Short mmCIF file of N, CA and C in Angstrom, two decimals:
data_model
loop_
_atom_site.label_atom_id
_atom_site.label_comp_id
_atom_site.label_asym_id
_atom_site.label_seq_id
_atom_site.Cartn_x
_atom_site.Cartn_y
_atom_site.Cartn_z
N MET A 7 -4.76 21.70 154.76
CA MET A 7 -5.16 22.45 155.98
C MET A 7 -4.24 23.62 156.23
N LEU A 8 -3.09 23.25 156.31
CA LEU A 8 -1.98 24.22 156.35
C LEU A 8 -1.96 25.25 155.46
N ARG A 9 -2.29 24.88 153.98
CA ARG A 9 -2.39 25.97 153.06
C ARG A 9 -3.61 26.94 153.13
N ALA A 10 -4.78 26.26 153.64
CA ALA A 10 -5.85 27.16 154.04
C ALA A 10 -5.52 28.24 155.08
N ALA A 11 -4.88 27.72 156.16
CA ALA A 11 -4.44 28.54 157.24
C ALA A 11 -3.57 29.70 156.68
N GLY A 12 -2.60 29.29 155.96
CA GLY A 12 -1.74 30.27 155.31
C GLY A 12 -2.35 31.25 154.59
N ILE A 13 -3.32 30.97 153.75
CA ILE A 13 -4.01 32.03 152.82
C ILE A 13 -4.89 32.81 153.91
N VAL A 14 -5.49 32.44 155.01
CA VAL A 14 -6.18 33.12 155.95
C VAL A 14 -5.42 34.17 156.49
N ALA A 15 -4.11 33.61 156.87
CA ALA A 15 -3.23 34.47 157.55
C ALA A 15 -2.78 35.76 156.58
N LEU A 16 -2.62 35.41 155.44
CA LEU A 16 -2.20 36.31 154.32
C LEU A 16 -3.20 37.19 154.16
N ILE A 17 -4.53 36.95 154.28
CA ILE A 17 -5.60 37.90 154.06
C ILE A 17 -5.59 38.88 155.12
N VAL A 18 -5.40 38.21 156.54
CA VAL A 18 -5.54 39.06 157.53
C VAL A 18 -4.41 40.10 157.82
N PHE A 19 -3.21 39.70 157.42
CA PHE A 19 -2.07 40.44 157.27
C PHE A 19 -2.20 41.60 156.33
N THR A 20 -2.79 41.38 155.18
CA THR A 20 -2.91 42.20 154.11
C THR A 20 -3.95 43.38 154.39
N ALA A 21 -5.01 42.79 155.16
CA ALA A 21 -6.06 43.74 155.51
C ALA A 21 -5.53 44.48 156.58
N CYS A 22 -4.89 44.34 157.53
CA CYS A 22 -4.31 45.09 158.58
C CYS A 22 -3.35 46.09 158.24
N THR A 23 -2.30 45.81 157.17
CA THR A 23 -1.31 46.62 156.76
C THR A 23 -2.12 47.71 155.99
N GLN A 24 -3.09 47.48 155.06
CA GLN A 24 -3.73 48.47 154.34
C GLN A 24 -4.40 49.73 155.03
N ASN A 25 -4.96 49.44 156.46
CA ASN A 25 -5.41 50.26 157.12
C ASN A 25 -4.47 51.23 158.07
N THR A 26 -3.16 50.99 158.09
CA THR A 26 -2.26 51.65 158.68
C THR A 26 -2.14 53.21 158.19
N PRO A 27 -2.34 54.14 159.00
CA PRO A 27 -2.41 55.58 158.81
C PRO A 27 -0.96 55.99 158.31
N PRO A 28 -1.26 56.95 157.30
CA PRO A 28 0.25 57.61 156.82
C PRO A 28 0.85 58.21 158.02
N PRO A 29 2.24 58.37 157.95
CA PRO A 29 3.06 59.15 159.00
C PRO A 29 2.46 60.49 158.97
N VAL A 30 2.55 61.16 160.14
CA VAL A 30 2.16 62.69 160.39
C VAL A 30 3.37 63.35 160.41
N ALA A 31 3.44 64.50 159.72
CA ALA A 31 4.68 65.45 159.42
C ALA A 31 4.80 66.07 160.91
N SER A 32 6.09 66.06 161.25
CA SER A 32 6.36 66.62 162.46
C SER A 32 6.24 68.12 162.39
N PRO A 33 5.99 68.87 163.41
CA PRO A 33 5.91 70.24 163.48
C PRO A 33 7.31 71.02 163.30
N SER A 34 7.09 72.17 162.97
CA SER A 34 8.34 72.82 162.65
C SER A 34 9.25 72.82 163.99
N PRO A 35 10.54 72.70 164.06
CA PRO A 35 11.40 73.06 165.05
C PRO A 35 11.28 74.20 165.64
N VAL A 36 11.42 74.53 167.08
CA VAL A 36 11.51 75.69 167.84
C VAL A 36 12.53 76.09 168.06
N ILE A 37 12.85 77.64 167.82
CA ILE A 37 14.23 78.12 168.22
C ILE A 37 14.40 78.40 169.61
N PRO A 38 15.23 77.70 170.41
CA PRO A 38 15.14 77.97 171.86
C PRO A 38 15.29 79.56 172.08
N GLN A 39 15.10 79.91 173.45
CA GLN A 39 15.10 81.10 174.00
C GLN A 39 16.62 81.57 174.11
N GLY A 40 17.04 82.62 173.77
CA GLY A 40 18.31 83.06 174.03
C GLY A 40 18.36 84.52 174.33
N ASN A 41 19.34 85.13 173.80
CA ASN A 41 19.45 86.86 174.07
C ASN A 41 18.77 87.32 173.01
N TRP A 42 17.56 87.24 172.91
CA TRP A 42 16.57 88.04 172.06
C TRP A 42 16.58 89.44 172.07
N THR A 43 17.27 90.34 171.42
CA THR A 43 17.03 91.77 171.55
C THR A 43 15.67 92.07 170.80
N GLN A 44 15.17 93.30 171.39
CA GLN A 44 13.91 93.82 170.99
C GLN A 44 14.17 95.18 170.76
N ASN A 45 13.60 95.87 170.12
CA ASN A 45 13.41 97.38 169.92
C ASN A 45 11.91 97.75 169.84
N LEU A 46 11.20 97.45 170.89
CA LEU A 46 9.62 97.58 170.64
C LEU A 46 9.05 98.64 171.48
N THR A 47 8.22 99.48 170.90
CA THR A 47 7.81 100.71 171.74
C THR A 47 6.34 100.58 171.90
N PHE A 48 5.79 100.65 173.26
CA PHE A 48 4.47 100.39 173.54
C PHE A 48 3.90 101.85 173.80
N THR A 49 2.74 102.17 173.26
CA THR A 49 2.27 103.43 173.60
C THR A 49 0.71 102.97 173.79
N GLY A 50 -0.07 103.91 174.72
CA GLY A 50 -1.44 103.60 175.03
C GLY A 50 -1.50 102.98 176.33
N ALA A 51 -2.27 101.93 176.28
CA ALA A 51 -2.46 101.07 177.59
C ALA A 51 -1.43 100.53 178.39
N VAL A 52 -0.06 100.28 177.61
CA VAL A 52 1.00 99.81 178.10
C VAL A 52 1.99 100.88 177.62
N ALA A 53 2.75 101.46 178.32
CA ALA A 53 3.81 102.54 177.78
C ALA A 53 5.20 102.14 178.21
N GLY A 54 6.08 102.42 177.23
CA GLY A 54 7.49 102.06 177.44
C GLY A 54 8.10 101.43 176.28
N HIS A 55 9.43 101.14 176.43
CA HIS A 55 10.31 100.48 175.40
C HIS A 55 10.86 99.28 175.80
N MET A 56 10.61 98.13 175.12
CA MET A 56 11.27 96.87 175.47
C MET A 56 12.31 96.44 174.61
N THR A 57 13.61 95.88 175.45
CA THR A 57 14.77 95.84 174.52
C THR A 57 15.19 94.49 174.62
N GLY A 58 14.68 93.64 175.29
CA GLY A 58 15.10 92.20 175.47
C GLY A 58 14.09 91.49 176.02
N ILE A 59 14.18 90.28 176.30
CA ILE A 59 13.05 89.25 176.95
C ILE A 59 13.72 88.88 178.27
N VAL A 60 12.86 88.21 179.20
CA VAL A 60 13.20 87.65 180.50
C VAL A 60 13.47 86.28 180.36
N PRO A 61 14.37 85.85 181.33
CA PRO A 61 14.66 84.40 181.25
C PRO A 61 13.43 83.46 181.45
N ASP A 62 13.61 82.24 180.87
CA ASP A 62 12.32 81.36 180.76
C ASP A 62 12.19 81.09 182.30
N SER A 63 10.93 80.68 182.82
CA SER A 63 10.64 80.35 184.11
C SER A 63 9.30 79.51 184.04
N GLY A 64 9.26 78.38 184.51
CA GLY A 64 7.95 77.59 184.50
C GLY A 64 7.25 77.34 183.20
N ASP A 65 6.06 78.01 183.07
CA ASP A 65 5.15 77.95 181.93
C ASP A 65 5.76 79.18 181.08
N GLN A 66 6.40 79.99 181.58
CA GLN A 66 6.90 81.28 180.82
C GLN A 66 8.13 80.91 180.01
N VAL A 67 7.88 80.55 178.89
CA VAL A 67 8.92 79.90 177.89
C VAL A 67 8.93 80.68 176.46
N SER A 68 9.86 81.55 176.26
CA SER A 68 9.82 82.17 174.77
C SER A 68 10.25 81.07 173.71
N ALA A 69 9.52 81.14 172.58
CA ALA A 69 9.96 80.14 171.40
C ALA A 69 9.65 80.83 170.18
N CYS A 70 10.18 80.45 169.13
CA CYS A 70 9.90 80.74 167.80
C CYS A 70 10.07 79.67 166.77
N THR A 71 9.24 79.79 165.92
CA THR A 71 9.49 78.58 164.91
C THR A 71 10.35 78.96 163.93
N GLY A 72 10.83 80.23 163.64
CA GLY A 72 11.88 80.72 162.79
C GLY A 72 11.93 80.04 161.37
N GLN A 73 13.01 79.85 160.94
CA GLN A 73 13.07 79.49 159.45
C GLN A 73 12.84 78.14 158.97
N LYS A 74 12.34 77.31 159.91
CA LYS A 74 11.80 75.76 159.54
C LYS A 74 10.51 75.78 158.92
N THR A 75 9.67 77.12 159.19
CA THR A 75 8.25 76.98 158.87
C THR A 75 8.25 77.06 157.27
N ARG A 76 7.26 76.11 156.78
CA ARG A 76 7.17 76.07 155.56
C ARG A 76 6.00 76.73 154.95
N THR A 77 5.80 76.99 153.57
CA THR A 77 4.51 77.44 153.05
C THR A 77 3.49 76.83 153.53
N GLY A 78 2.27 77.47 153.96
CA GLY A 78 1.05 76.89 154.17
C GLY A 78 0.98 76.68 155.76
N GLU A 79 2.23 76.50 156.39
CA GLU A 79 2.00 76.44 157.94
C GLU A 79 2.02 77.38 158.82
N GLN A 80 1.73 77.33 159.94
CA GLN A 80 1.73 78.63 160.78
C GLN A 80 3.24 78.89 161.33
N TRP A 81 3.37 80.09 161.10
CA TRP A 81 4.75 80.55 161.75
C TRP A 81 4.42 81.32 163.13
N ALA A 82 5.36 81.28 164.30
CA ALA A 82 4.81 81.84 165.49
C ALA A 82 6.11 82.24 166.08
N ASP A 83 5.98 83.20 166.88
CA ASP A 83 7.07 83.85 167.80
C ASP A 83 6.27 84.11 169.17
N THR A 84 6.61 83.69 170.23
CA THR A 84 6.15 84.08 171.68
C THR A 84 7.02 84.34 172.39
N PHE A 85 7.17 85.50 173.03
CA PHE A 85 8.07 85.80 174.03
C PHE A 85 7.76 86.70 175.27
N TYR A 86 8.45 86.83 176.20
CA TYR A 86 8.13 87.43 177.55
C TYR A 86 9.22 88.52 177.70
N GLY A 87 8.46 89.75 177.99
CA GLY A 87 9.40 90.94 178.34
C GLY A 87 8.92 92.07 179.00
N SER A 88 9.69 92.97 179.59
CA SER A 88 9.22 93.96 180.33
C SER A 88 9.52 95.16 179.47
N THR A 89 8.92 96.32 179.95
CA THR A 89 9.24 97.64 179.31
C THR A 89 10.18 98.39 180.42
N ASP A 90 10.89 99.42 179.89
CA ASP A 90 11.69 100.41 180.87
C ASP A 90 10.80 100.93 181.76
N ALA A 91 9.37 101.14 181.51
CA ALA A 91 8.47 102.06 182.28
C ALA A 91 8.21 101.41 183.75
N ASN A 92 8.11 100.16 183.62
CA ASN A 92 8.01 99.13 184.96
C ASN A 92 8.52 97.91 184.85
N SER A 93 8.37 96.96 185.71
CA SER A 93 9.00 95.55 185.77
C SER A 93 7.79 94.61 185.50
N THR A 94 6.60 95.03 185.10
CA THR A 94 5.79 94.05 184.73
C THR A 94 6.02 93.30 183.42
N VAL A 95 5.88 92.08 183.64
CA VAL A 95 6.21 91.02 182.39
C VAL A 95 5.22 90.88 181.61
N TRP A 96 5.26 91.11 180.09
CA TRP A 96 4.05 90.90 179.29
C TRP A 96 4.56 89.74 178.39
N GLU A 97 3.47 88.95 177.99
CA GLU A 97 3.43 87.88 176.89
C GLU A 97 3.29 88.73 175.67
N ILE A 98 3.95 88.49 174.50
CA ILE A 98 3.81 88.99 173.24
C ILE A 98 3.78 87.65 172.38
N ALA A 99 2.84 87.60 171.44
CA ALA A 99 2.77 86.52 170.64
C ALA A 99 2.44 87.19 169.27
N PHE A 100 3.20 86.76 168.19
CA PHE A 100 3.05 87.04 166.74
C PHE A 100 2.88 85.77 166.22
N VAL A 101 1.95 85.46 165.27
CA VAL A 101 1.42 84.35 164.50
C VAL A 101 0.98 84.78 163.16
N ILE A 102 1.62 84.15 162.30
CA ILE A 102 1.23 84.02 160.71
C ILE A 102 0.48 82.97 160.49
N LYS A 103 -0.82 83.20 160.38
CA LYS A 103 -1.62 81.97 160.10
C LYS A 103 -1.33 81.20 158.72
N ASN A 104 -1.05 81.63 157.69
CA ASN A 104 -0.82 80.98 156.45
C ASN A 104 0.41 81.42 155.90
N PHE A 105 1.58 81.10 156.31
CA PHE A 105 2.87 81.43 155.99
C PHE A 105 3.34 81.30 154.61
N ARG A 106 3.66 82.59 153.89
CA ARG A 106 3.93 82.60 152.45
C ARG A 106 5.46 82.84 152.24
N GLY A 107 6.31 82.88 153.24
CA GLY A 107 7.63 83.12 153.05
C GLY A 107 7.93 84.57 153.72
N PRO A 108 9.24 84.90 153.67
CA PRO A 108 9.57 86.28 154.22
C PRO A 108 8.63 87.43 153.43
N GLY A 109 8.48 88.50 154.02
CA GLY A 109 7.63 89.70 153.53
C GLY A 109 6.75 90.22 154.47
N THR A 110 5.59 90.94 153.90
CA THR A 110 4.67 91.83 154.75
C THR A 110 3.40 91.11 154.73
N TYR A 111 2.94 91.20 156.05
CA TYR A 111 1.65 90.46 156.43
C TYR A 111 0.82 91.45 157.08
N HIS A 112 -0.59 91.50 156.96
CA HIS A 112 -1.48 92.57 157.40
C HIS A 112 -2.40 91.77 158.69
N SER A 113 -3.47 92.55 158.86
CA SER A 113 -4.22 92.11 160.14
C SER A 113 -5.09 90.74 159.54
N THR A 114 -5.43 90.50 158.35
CA THR A 114 -6.08 89.34 157.99
C THR A 114 -5.20 88.26 157.81
N ASP A 115 -3.80 88.48 157.85
CA ASP A 115 -2.77 87.38 157.70
C ASP A 115 -2.24 86.82 159.01
N SER A 116 -2.23 87.76 159.99
CA SER A 116 -1.52 87.73 161.44
C SER A 116 -2.38 87.86 162.53
N SER A 117 -1.91 87.27 163.65
CA SER A 117 -2.57 87.57 164.99
C SER A 117 -1.33 88.08 165.91
N ILE A 118 -1.54 89.27 166.49
CA ILE A 118 -0.72 89.96 167.51
C ILE A 118 -1.43 89.81 168.72
N VAL A 119 -0.88 89.59 169.80
CA VAL A 119 -1.45 89.54 171.21
C VAL A 119 -0.35 89.91 172.14
N VAL A 120 -0.81 90.93 173.00
CA VAL A 120 -0.05 91.39 174.17
C VAL A 120 -1.19 90.96 175.42
N ARG A 121 -0.46 90.42 176.39
CA ARG A 121 -1.22 90.04 177.62
C ARG A 121 -0.33 89.86 178.87
N SER A 122 -1.01 90.27 179.90
CA SER A 122 -0.39 90.01 181.20
C SER A 122 -0.31 88.67 181.38
N LEU A 123 0.63 88.14 182.50
CA LEU A 123 0.84 86.89 182.61
C LEU A 123 -0.31 86.25 183.47
N ASP A 124 -1.12 86.97 184.01
CA ASP A 124 -2.63 86.48 184.81
C ASP A 124 -3.55 86.44 183.80
N LYS A 125 -3.45 87.13 182.58
CA LYS A 125 -4.34 86.97 181.51
C LYS A 125 -5.56 88.06 181.70
N SER A 126 -5.47 88.88 182.75
CA SER A 126 -6.43 89.75 182.92
C SER A 126 -6.40 90.90 182.07
N LYS A 127 -5.30 91.28 181.43
CA LYS A 127 -5.20 92.25 180.48
C LYS A 127 -4.94 91.64 179.19
N VAL A 128 -5.67 91.77 178.29
CA VAL A 128 -5.32 91.37 176.68
C VAL A 128 -5.68 92.25 175.62
N TRP A 129 -4.66 92.44 174.64
CA TRP A 129 -4.90 93.27 173.59
C TRP A 129 -4.38 92.29 172.38
N LEU A 130 -5.48 92.57 171.32
CA LEU A 130 -5.28 91.95 170.12
C LEU A 130 -5.67 92.64 168.91
N ASN A 131 -5.17 92.08 167.78
CA ASN A 131 -5.62 92.72 166.52
C ASN A 131 -6.89 92.18 166.06
N LEU A 132 -7.68 92.93 165.48
CA LEU A 132 -9.00 92.58 164.85
C LEU A 132 -8.82 92.88 163.46
N SER A 133 -9.66 92.65 162.33
CA SER A 133 -9.56 92.52 161.04
C SER A 133 -9.45 94.07 160.73
N ARG A 134 -10.00 95.00 161.57
CA ARG A 134 -10.25 96.45 161.31
C ARG A 134 -8.91 97.17 161.59
N ASP A 135 -7.92 96.53 162.45
CA ASP A 135 -6.83 97.03 162.96
C ASP A 135 -5.81 97.02 161.80
N LYS A 136 -5.14 98.14 161.44
CA LYS A 136 -4.15 98.23 160.27
C LYS A 136 -2.64 97.73 160.77
N VAL A 137 -2.78 96.57 161.02
CA VAL A 137 -1.26 95.73 161.21
C VAL A 137 -0.47 95.76 159.97
N ILE A 138 0.67 96.04 160.15
CA ILE A 138 1.61 95.67 159.36
C ILE A 138 2.93 95.11 159.91
N PHE A 139 3.05 93.86 159.73
CA PHE A 139 4.02 92.82 160.42
C PHE A 139 4.97 92.28 159.30
N THR A 140 6.15 92.62 159.42
CA THR A 140 7.11 92.12 158.42
C THR A 140 8.17 91.14 159.02
N LEU A 141 8.57 90.21 157.98
CA LEU A 141 9.37 88.90 158.42
C LEU A 141 10.59 89.03 157.41
N ASP A 142 11.70 89.20 158.04
CA ASP A 142 12.92 89.21 157.16
C ASP A 142 13.31 87.84 156.31
N ALA A 143 14.34 87.88 155.60
CA ALA A 143 14.63 86.60 154.78
C ALA A 143 15.13 85.54 156.01
N THR A 144 15.62 85.94 157.32
CA THR A 144 15.87 84.75 157.96
C THR A 144 14.80 84.27 158.81
N GLN A 145 13.70 84.76 158.55
CA GLN A 145 12.30 84.39 159.45
C GLN A 145 12.71 84.49 160.90
N GLN A 146 13.64 85.24 161.51
CA GLN A 146 13.99 85.38 162.78
C GLN A 146 13.95 86.80 163.29
N SER A 147 13.45 87.68 162.44
CA SER A 147 13.43 89.24 162.79
C SER A 147 12.51 89.92 161.97
N GLY A 148 12.35 91.09 162.33
CA GLY A 148 11.47 91.81 161.27
C GLY A 148 10.68 93.07 162.05
N THR A 149 9.75 93.69 161.41
CA THR A 149 9.24 94.93 161.94
C THR A 149 7.97 94.77 162.35
N ILE A 150 7.23 95.56 163.31
CA ILE A 150 5.69 95.62 163.42
C ILE A 150 5.35 97.05 163.82
N ASN A 151 4.26 97.15 163.23
CA ASN A 151 3.27 98.47 163.46
C ASN A 151 1.99 98.07 163.78
N ALA A 152 1.72 97.92 164.96
CA ALA A 152 0.40 97.19 165.31
C ALA A 152 -0.49 97.99 166.29
N PRO A 153 -1.52 98.55 165.79
CA PRO A 153 -2.71 99.04 166.90
C PRO A 153 -3.45 97.92 167.33
N LEU A 154 -3.59 97.62 168.44
CA LEU A 154 -4.30 96.56 169.13
C LEU A 154 -5.53 97.16 170.05
N THR A 155 -6.50 96.24 169.96
CA THR A 155 -7.74 96.31 170.55
C THR A 155 -7.92 95.60 171.89
N ASP A 156 -8.32 96.43 172.87
CA ASP A 156 -8.65 95.61 174.39
C ASP A 156 -9.47 94.61 174.06
N ALA A 157 -9.40 93.18 174.58
CA ALA A 157 -10.14 92.19 174.38
C ALA A 157 -11.50 92.39 175.13
N ASN A 158 -11.40 93.08 176.22
CA ASN A 158 -12.61 93.35 177.19
C ASN A 158 -13.44 94.46 176.57
N THR A 159 -12.80 95.66 176.24
CA THR A 159 -13.74 96.74 175.79
C THR A 159 -13.98 96.94 174.34
N GLY A 160 -13.09 96.40 173.50
CA GLY A 160 -13.52 96.50 172.03
C GLY A 160 -12.71 97.77 171.67
N LYS A 161 -12.08 98.74 172.31
CA LYS A 161 -11.37 99.95 172.05
C LYS A 161 -10.13 99.75 171.63
N GLN A 162 -9.54 100.31 170.63
CA GLN A 162 -8.25 100.35 169.96
C GLN A 162 -7.55 101.35 171.03
N VAL A 163 -6.67 100.58 172.09
CA VAL A 163 -6.02 101.35 173.08
C VAL A 163 -4.65 101.09 173.20
N LEU A 164 -4.02 100.34 172.40
CA LEU A 164 -2.53 99.96 172.56
C LEU A 164 -2.01 99.95 171.08
N LYS A 165 -0.72 100.40 171.04
CA LYS A 165 0.11 100.30 169.72
C LYS A 165 1.36 99.71 170.11
N VAL A 166 1.87 98.73 169.26
CA VAL A 166 3.34 98.12 169.39
C VAL A 166 3.98 98.48 168.19
N THR A 167 5.19 99.11 168.12
CA THR A 167 6.26 99.58 166.81
C THR A 167 7.30 99.21 167.18
N GLY A 168 8.22 98.84 166.02
CA GLY A 168 9.55 98.70 166.14
C GLY A 168 10.05 97.39 165.43
N THR A 169 11.17 97.00 166.08
CA THR A 169 11.81 95.82 165.43
C THR A 169 11.64 94.70 166.47
N TRP A 170 11.66 93.49 166.14
CA TRP A 170 11.53 92.23 166.95
C TRP A 170 12.69 91.35 166.47
N ASN A 171 13.03 90.57 167.28
CA ASN A 171 14.04 89.48 167.04
C ASN A 171 13.82 88.10 167.74
N CYS A 172 13.96 86.85 167.03
CA CYS A 172 13.89 85.73 167.88
C CYS A 172 15.07 84.96 167.62
N ARG A 173 16.13 85.43 167.43
CA ARG A 173 17.48 84.80 167.20
C ARG A 173 18.13 84.56 168.55
N GLY A 174 18.43 83.29 168.86
CA GLY A 174 19.14 82.87 170.09
C GLY A 174 20.61 83.32 169.86
#
């Protein structure tokens, strides 16, 4: 009787352990917001020059996946800043959908978004927009030349050019 109970217990234990899902890879670490200098020029619907980011506040948190992103993963940098033309704070997001390492990415490889904090104004790149986004060897800075389309009107009305940085 004990032998039969032991065999049943062994079968149940084996069946349960074989259904254990494999461990999930953890996401790439995020570089905390710091003194990220920017040298970005906005022309068109938003005008001015952005030289830095604003301090984190509530849901407004700047973050960058940086050099921990591996090939095939998504690399991202989101930050908040204002231009010298006015004090309006803008959210800027750069995303490389299928990261292949440092280098140049175009419209089909990347997503660039500029939006107001209340999300009433949104500009983004479409496949027709001739975006050139570079990521240097540190994966924490580079250049951008991005004509962006108004999400509401479909018209290309904003351009962002210059150098960006997400080093703390």
